[in-house]
Coordinates of C-alpha atoms and ligand atoms in Angstrom, one line a residue:
M222 CA 2.3 -21.9 -1.6
V223 CA 4.1 -20.2 -4.3
S224 CA 5.3 -22.1 -6.9
K225 CA 7.0 -19.5 -9.1
F226 CA 9.2 -16.2 -8.8
N227 CA 6.8 -13.8 -10.0
T228 CA 6.5 -10.2 -9.9
F229 CA 3.5 -7.7 -9.5
Y230 CA 4.1 -6.4 -13.4
R231 CA 4.1 -9.7 -14.8
H232 CA 1.5 -11.1 -12.9
I233 CA -0.9 -8.9 -13.7
I234 CA 0.2 -9.0 -17.5
E235 CA -0.4 -12.4 -17.1
Q236 CA -3.7 -11.8 -16.2
E237 CA -4.7 -9.0 -19.0
R238 CA -3.3 -11.6 -21.6
E239 CA -6.4 -13.6 -21.2
F240 CA -8.5 -10.9 -22.1
P241 CA -7.8 -10.6 -26.4
E242 CA -9.4 -7.1 -26.3
A243 CA -6.8 -5.9 -23.6
T244 CA -4.5 -2.8 -24.5
G245 CA -2.3 -3.3 -21.3
Q246 CA -3.7 0.0 -20.3
L247 CA -4.9 -1.5 -17.0
S248 CA -1.7 -3.2 -16.3
D249 CA 0.0 0.2 -17.1
L250 CA -2.3 2.1 -14.6
L251 CA -1.9 -0.8 -11.6
A252 CA 1.9 -0.7 -12.2
D253 CA 1.7 3.5 -11.7
I254 CA 0.2 2.8 -8.6
A255 CA 2.4 0.3 -7.0
L256 CA 4.9 2.6 -8.2
A257 CA 3.2 5.5 -5.9
C258 CA 3.0 2.8 -3.3
K259 CA 6.6 1.9 -2.9
V260 CA 7.4 5.6 -2.7
I261 CA 5.4 6.5 0.2
S262 CA 6.3 2.8 1.2
L263 CA 9.8 4.5 1.6
E264 CA 8.5 7.4 3.3
V265 CA 6.6 5.7 5.6
N266 CA 10.0 3.9 6.7
R267 CA 11.8 6.9 7.1
A268 CA 9.4 8.8 8.8
G269 CA 10.1 8.6 12.3
L270 CA 13.9 9.5 11.2
I271 CA 13.2 12.7 9.0
D272 CA 10.8 13.8 11.6
I273 CA 8.1 14.7 9.0
L274 CA 5.5 13.6 11.6
G275 CA 2.8 15.9 13.2
F276 CA -0.1 18.1 12.2
T277 CA -0.2 20.4 9.2
G278 CA -2.6 22.4 10.8
D279 CA -5.0 22.3 7.9
E280 CA -8.4 20.2 7.8
N281 CA -9.0 17.6 5.0
V282 CA -12.8 17.7 3.8
Q283 CA -13.7 15.2 6.1
G284 CA -13.2 17.9 8.8
E285 CA -10.1 15.8 10.4
Q286 CA -7.1 16.9 11.3
V287 CA -4.7 16.4 8.2
K288 CA -1.1 15.2 8.8
K289 CA 2.1 15.4 6.6
L290 CA 2.2 11.9 5.6
D291 CA -1.5 11.8 4.1
V292 CA -0.6 15.0 2.1
F293 CA 2.8 13.5 0.9
A294 CA 0.5 10.8 -0.1
N295 CA -2.0 12.2 -1.6
D296 CA 0.4 14.2 -3.6
I297 CA 2.2 11.5 -5.1
L298 CA -0.8 9.3 -6.3
T299 CA -2.7 12.3 -8.0
N300 CA 0.8 13.0 -9.7
V301 CA 1.6 9.9 -10.9
M302 CA -2.2 9.4 -11.9
K303 CA -2.0 12.5 -13.9
Q304 CA 1.4 11.7 -15.5
G305 CA 0.6 7.7 -16.4
G306 CA -2.3 9.1 -19.2
H307 CA -4.5 6.5 -18.2
I308 CA -6.9 8.1 -16.2
C309 CA -9.7 11.0 -17.0
A310 CA -10.1 11.9 -13.2
V311 CA -8.7 10.8 -9.8
C312 CA -10.8 11.1 -6.6
S313 CA -9.2 11.2 -3.3
E314 CA -10.2 11.1 0.4
E315 CA -8.2 14.2 0.3
E316 CA -9.1 16.6 -2.1
V317 CA -12.7 18.5 -2.0
S318 CA -13.7 17.0 -5.2
F319 CA -12.5 15.0 -8.1
I320 CA -9.6 16.3 -10.1
P321 CA -10.4 16.0 -14.1
I322 CA -7.6 15.3 -16.2
D323 CA -7.6 15.7 -20.0
E324 CA -6.5 13.9 -22.7
K325 CA -3.7 16.0 -23.2
F326 CA -1.4 14.1 -20.5
S327 CA -2.4 10.2 -22.4
K328 CA 1.5 9.4 -23.1
N329 CA 0.5 9.1 -27.2
K330 CA -2.1 9.5 -29.3
F331 CA -3.1 5.7 -29.5
V332 CA -3.7 5.6 -25.4
S333 CA -7.1 7.3 -24.3
N334 CA -7.8 8.1 -20.6
K335 CA -10.4 5.3 -20.3
Y336 CA -10.1 4.9 -16.5
I337 CA -10.9 6.2 -13.3
C338 CA -9.4 6.0 -9.5
H339 CA -10.4 6.2 -6.5
F340 CA -7.9 6.4 -3.2
D341 CA -8.1 6.4 0.2
P342 CA -4.3 7.6 0.1
L343 CA -3.3 7.0 3.9
D344 CA -5.5 4.4 5.7
G345 CA -5.3 5.0 9.5
S346 CA -3.5 8.3 9.5
S347 CA -4.5 8.3 13.6
N348 CA -1.7 5.8 13.7
I349 CA 1.2 7.6 12.1
D350 CA 2.7 8.9 14.9
V351 CA 3.0 5.6 16.8
N352 CA 4.6 3.2 14.2
V353 CA 0.9 0.9 13.9
S354 CA 0.6 -0.5 10.1
I355 CA -1.0 2.1 8.1
G356 CA -2.3 1.5 4.3
T357 CA -3.0 3.1 1.0
I358 CA -6.6 1.8 -1.0
F359 CA -7.0 2.0 -4.2
S360 CA -10.3 1.4 -7.0
V361 CA -10.5 1.9 -10.4
Y362 CA -13.4 2.2 -12.8
K363 CA -14.0 2.6 -16.5
R364 CA -15.6 5.6 -17.6
I365 CA -18.9 6.3 -19.4
T366 CA -18.4 9.3 -20.6
K367 CA -16.5 9.2 -23.8
S368 CA -13.7 11.6 -24.1
G369 CA -11.9 14.6 -22.7
P370 CA -11.8 15.0 -18.9
G371 CA -13.8 12.7 -16.5
A372 CA -16.9 13.9 -15.1
L373 CA -18.7 13.5 -12.0
E374 CA -20.9 10.5 -13.7
D375 CA -17.5 8.7 -14.3
C376 CA -16.9 8.8 -10.6
L377 CA -20.2 7.8 -8.8
Q378 CA -20.5 4.2 -10.1
K379 CA -21.7 1.5 -8.2
G380 CA -19.1 -0.5 -6.8
Y381 CA -19.7 -3.6 -8.7
E382 CA -18.4 -1.7 -11.8
Q383 CA -14.8 -1.8 -10.5
V384 CA -12.5 -3.3 -13.0
A385 CA -9.7 -3.9 -10.3
A386 CA -8.9 -2.8 -6.6
G387 CA -6.7 -3.4 -3.7
Y388 CA -4.9 -2.1 -1.2
V389 CA -1.2 -1.7 0.0
I390 CA -0.6 -2.4 4.3
Y391 CA 2.9 -0.2 5.5
G392 CA 3.5 -3.3 8.1
S393 CA 6.2 -5.3 9.3
S394 CA 6.6 -5.6 5.6
T395 CA 4.8 -4.0 2.7
V396 CA 2.2 -5.7 1.2
L397 CA -0.1 -5.4 -1.6
A398 CA -3.3 -6.9 -2.1
Y399 CA -5.2 -6.5 -5.5
S400 CA -7.7 -8.5 -7.6
A401 CA -8.7 -7.2 -11.4
G402 CA -11.9 -10.1 -11.0
K403 CA -9.7 -13.0 -11.0
G404 CA -9.1 -13.9 -7.4
V405 CA -7.3 -12.1 -5.1
H406 CA -3.5 -12.1 -5.1
L407 CA -0.9 -10.9 -2.5
F408 CA 2.7 -9.3 -3.1
T409 CA 5.1 -8.7 -0.9
L410 CA 7.5 -5.7 -1.3
D411 CA 11.5 -6.9 -1.1
P412 CA 13.0 -3.3 -0.5
S413 CA 16.5 -4.5 -1.5
V414 CA 15.0 -5.0 -5.4
G415 CA 12.0 -2.2 -5.3
E416 CA 9.5 -5.1 -6.8
F417 CA 6.7 -6.9 -5.2
L418 CA 6.9 -10.1 -5.4
L419 CA 4.3 -12.7 -5.4
S420 CA 3.6 -14.4 -2.2
S421 CA 0.1 -15.7 -2.2
E422 CA -2.3 -16.6 -5.2
N423 CA -5.9 -16.9 -5.2
V424 CA -6.3 -15.9 -1.5
S425 CA -9.5 -17.1 -0.1
I426 CA -11.1 -16.1 3.7
P427 CA -12.4 -18.6 5.9
K428 CA -16.3 -19.2 5.7
K429 CA -16.5 -18.8 9.6
S430 CA -13.9 -17.3 11.9
R431 CA -14.0 -16.4 15.7
I432 CA -12.6 -13.0 15.6
Y433 CA -14.7 -9.3 15.4
S434 CA -13.1 -6.2 14.8
V435 CA -15.3 -3.2 16.0
N436 CA -14.6 0.1 18.0
E437 CA -16.6 -0.7 21.2
G438 CA -15.9 2.2 22.8
N439 CA -19.2 3.2 20.5
Y440 CA -21.4 0.8 22.3
S441 CA -23.7 3.2 24.1
G442 CA -24.5 4.7 20.3
W443 CA -25.0 1.5 18.6
S444 CA -28.5 0.1 17.6
E445 CA -30.2 -2.6 20.1
G446 CA -29.4 -5.2 17.1
M447 CA -25.8 -4.5 17.1
K448 CA -25.6 -4.6 20.8
K449 CA -27.4 -8.2 20.9
Y450 CA -24.8 -9.3 18.2
I451 CA -21.7 -8.5 19.8
S452 CA -23.0 -10.1 23.4
H453 CA -23.7 -13.2 21.6
L454 CA -20.2 -13.5 20.4
K455 CA -18.9 -12.8 23.8
M456 CA -21.1 -15.6 25.1
S457 CA -19.3 -19.0 25.6
D458 CA -20.1 -21.9 23.3
P459 CA -17.7 -24.1 22.1
E460 CA -19.9 -26.1 19.1
T461 CA -20.0 -22.5 17.4
D462 CA -16.5 -21.3 18.8
R463 CA -17.4 -18.7 21.0
P464 CA -16.7 -16.7 22.7
Y465 CA -15.1 -15.0 19.8
S466 CA -11.6 -13.2 20.1
S467 CA -11.6 -9.2 19.5
R468 CA -9.0 -7.5 17.6
Y469 CA -9.2 -3.9 16.5
I470 CA -5.8 -1.4 15.3
G471 CA -8.1 1.3 14.2
S472 CA -6.6 1.3 10.8
L473 CA -9.2 -0.2 8.2
V474 CA -6.6 -1.8 5.9
A475 CA -4.7 -3.6 8.8
D476 CA -8.1 -5.1 10.4
F477 CA -9.4 -6.3 7.0
H478 CA -6.3 -7.6 5.8
R479 CA -5.7 -9.9 9.2
N480 CA -9.2 -11.0 8.7
L481 CA -8.9 -11.8 5.4
I482 CA -6.2 -14.4 6.0
Y483 CA -7.1 -15.6 9.2
G484 CA -10.9 -15.2 9.1
G485 CA -12.7 -12.1 10.9
I486 CA -15.8 -9.7 10.8
F487 CA -14.9 -6.2 10.8
I488 CA -17.9 -3.8 11.5
Y489 CA -18.4 -0.1 11.7
P490 CA -22.0 0.3 12.1
A491 CA -23.7 3.4 12.3
D492 CA -24.4 5.1 15.4
V493 CA -25.6 7.9 17.0
K494 CA -22.7 10.0 16.5
N495 CA -22.5 8.8 13.1
L496 CA -26.1 7.8 11.3
K497 CA -24.6 6.8 8.3
G498 CA -21.5 5.1 9.8
K499 CA -18.1 6.7 9.3
L500 CA -16.0 4.8 6.6
R501 CA -16.6 6.1 3.1
L502 CA -17.9 3.9 0.3
M503 CA -15.9 5.4 -2.4
Y504 CA -12.3 5.2 -0.8
E505 CA -13.1 2.5 1.6
A506 CA -15.8 0.1 1.5
N507 CA -16.2 -0.1 -2.2
P508 CA -12.6 -1.5 -3.0
L509 CA -12.4 -3.6 0.4
S510 CA -15.8 -5.4 -0.5
F511 CA -14.7 -5.9 -4.0
I512 CA -11.6 -7.5 -2.1
V513 CA -13.7 -9.7 0.1
E514 CA -16.1 -11.1 -2.6
Q515 CA -13.0 -11.9 -4.8
A516 CA -11.9 -14.0 -1.8
G517 CA -15.5 -15.6 -1.0
G518 CA -16.5 -13.4 1.8
R519 CA -19.1 -11.0 2.0
S520 CA -19.9 -7.3 2.6
T521 CA -22.9 -5.3 3.4
D522 CA -24.1 -1.7 5.0
G523 CA -26.5 -4.2 7.1
D524 CA -29.2 -3.9 4.6
K525 CA -27.9 -4.5 1.1
R526 CA -24.7 -5.4 -0.8
I527 CA -22.5 -2.8 -0.6
L528 CA -21.1 -3.2 -4.1
D529 CA -25.2 -2.5 -5.2
I530 CA -25.2 1.0 -3.4
Q531 CA -25.8 4.0 -5.8
P532 CA -23.4 6.3 -4.7
E533 CA -24.6 10.1 -4.5
S534 CA -21.7 12.1 -3.6
L535 CA -17.7 11.2 -3.3
H536 CA -17.5 11.5 -0.1
Q537 CA -20.6 9.5 1.3
R538 CA -20.5 7.3 4.0
T539 CA -21.7 4.0 4.7
P540 CA -22.0 1.4 7.7
L541 CA -19.7 -1.8 6.5
L542 CA -19.9 -5.0 7.9
I543 CA -17.4 -7.0 5.8
G544 CA -15.5 -10.6 6.4
S545 CA -16.3 -14.2 6.5
E546 CA -19.4 -15.0 4.8
E547 CA -21.1 -16.8 8.0
D548 CA -20.5 -14.4 10.3
V549 CA -21.5 -11.3 7.9
L550 CA -24.7 -13.1 7.8
L551 CA -25.1 -13.8 11.3
A552 CA -24.7 -9.8 12.0
E553 CA -27.0 -9.1 9.1
K554 CA -29.6 -11.4 10.9
F555 CA -29.0 -9.5 13.9
L556 CA -29.3 -5.7 12.9
K557 CA -32.4 -6.7 11.1
E558 CA -34.2 -8.5 14.0
G559 CA -33.3 -5.2 16.0
Ligands
AHG778 P1 -8.7 7.4 7.2 O1 -7.2 7.4 8.5 O2 -8.3 7.2 6.2 O3 -9.6 8.9 7.6 O4 -9.3 6.2 8.3 C1 -9.5 5.9 9.4 C2 -10.6 4.7 9.6 C3 -10.3 3.4 9.5 O5 -8.7 3.2 9.1 C4 -10.7 2.7 10.9 O6 -10.8 1.9 10.6 C5 -11.2 3.6 11.3 O7 -11.2 5.1 10.9 C6 -11.1 3.8 13.0 O8 -12.3 4.8 13.4 P2 -12.4 5.1 15.1 O9 -10.9 5.1 15.7 O10 -13.4 5.7 14.9 O11 -12.6 3.5 15.6
MN779 MN1 -9.5 5.6 5.6
MN780 MN1 -7.2 8.2 4.8

């Protein structure tokens, strides 16, 4: 239960104050992200009313059709980031490459552009037209290079280097989840005052669940180990809570959020069509892995910890097994045994 009334901005400032060397820049940066997400939330809510839905006809760099709301979300996030002055590069699922940002965008001469941001501006975009929850995923790193606009090496850091990560889910209400390395905290947008208000502090994911989330339409293309694992979950055994329930929305953010609260395992494995899985390491897997570990859960690609993977390209994909610790451990065992 929440004992005090608190806003997102006040919460991140209080957390940052615990580090004497903190300059307040990270708080400002996260507040900028929250601001952009409030605007996206408003647009998501109005989308059905003002007829902005439908395909633009363009394809994004992943070869998928882009919808107008994806473009809108991408534009607002990149513009707010450029104007904020705290980052030297922004990387987005919707952009071909990273966008370097020069120091001249810094708000004043004492503020350096020391951070990098990665975004999946609109996750679950195939669900936009059918009023199903969608989201925004973000992650923040410190730059490696010393000054000027950011370089590719700043953008391709391992996930464990994240200093903050989170997501916003545009559902029956708009919820922001974030971690700056000190637990996971949830905020609910109060649309009447336009503030994200603290709704849960130090969220922890149940160690074991009875829910699995996977696109079973891909079954025939899975490895033998993956097939055996899902068949195992369907067998009846009351002692281990089997059979598990299946829950799959098709918006990673929404599937992940439900599993974070109730417990569950989400899997997007490699298959014959997607040899490296479907989800993107930098925009989806890393930020959610940072969150799940902060909440006491586990995240791997079936072989190694997601946060330890050295990225080789911005749009790299990865298999993803993420959620309640005991469930992920068992899934890994099945995958390894094949
Ligand atoms: P995005 O809309 O950002 O491209 O992400 C879509 C992703 C993810 O949200 C979801 O978990 C997955 O695609 C669903 O894929 P399938 O339709 O193949 O199940
Ligand atoms: Mn996505
Ligand atoms: Mn997306």
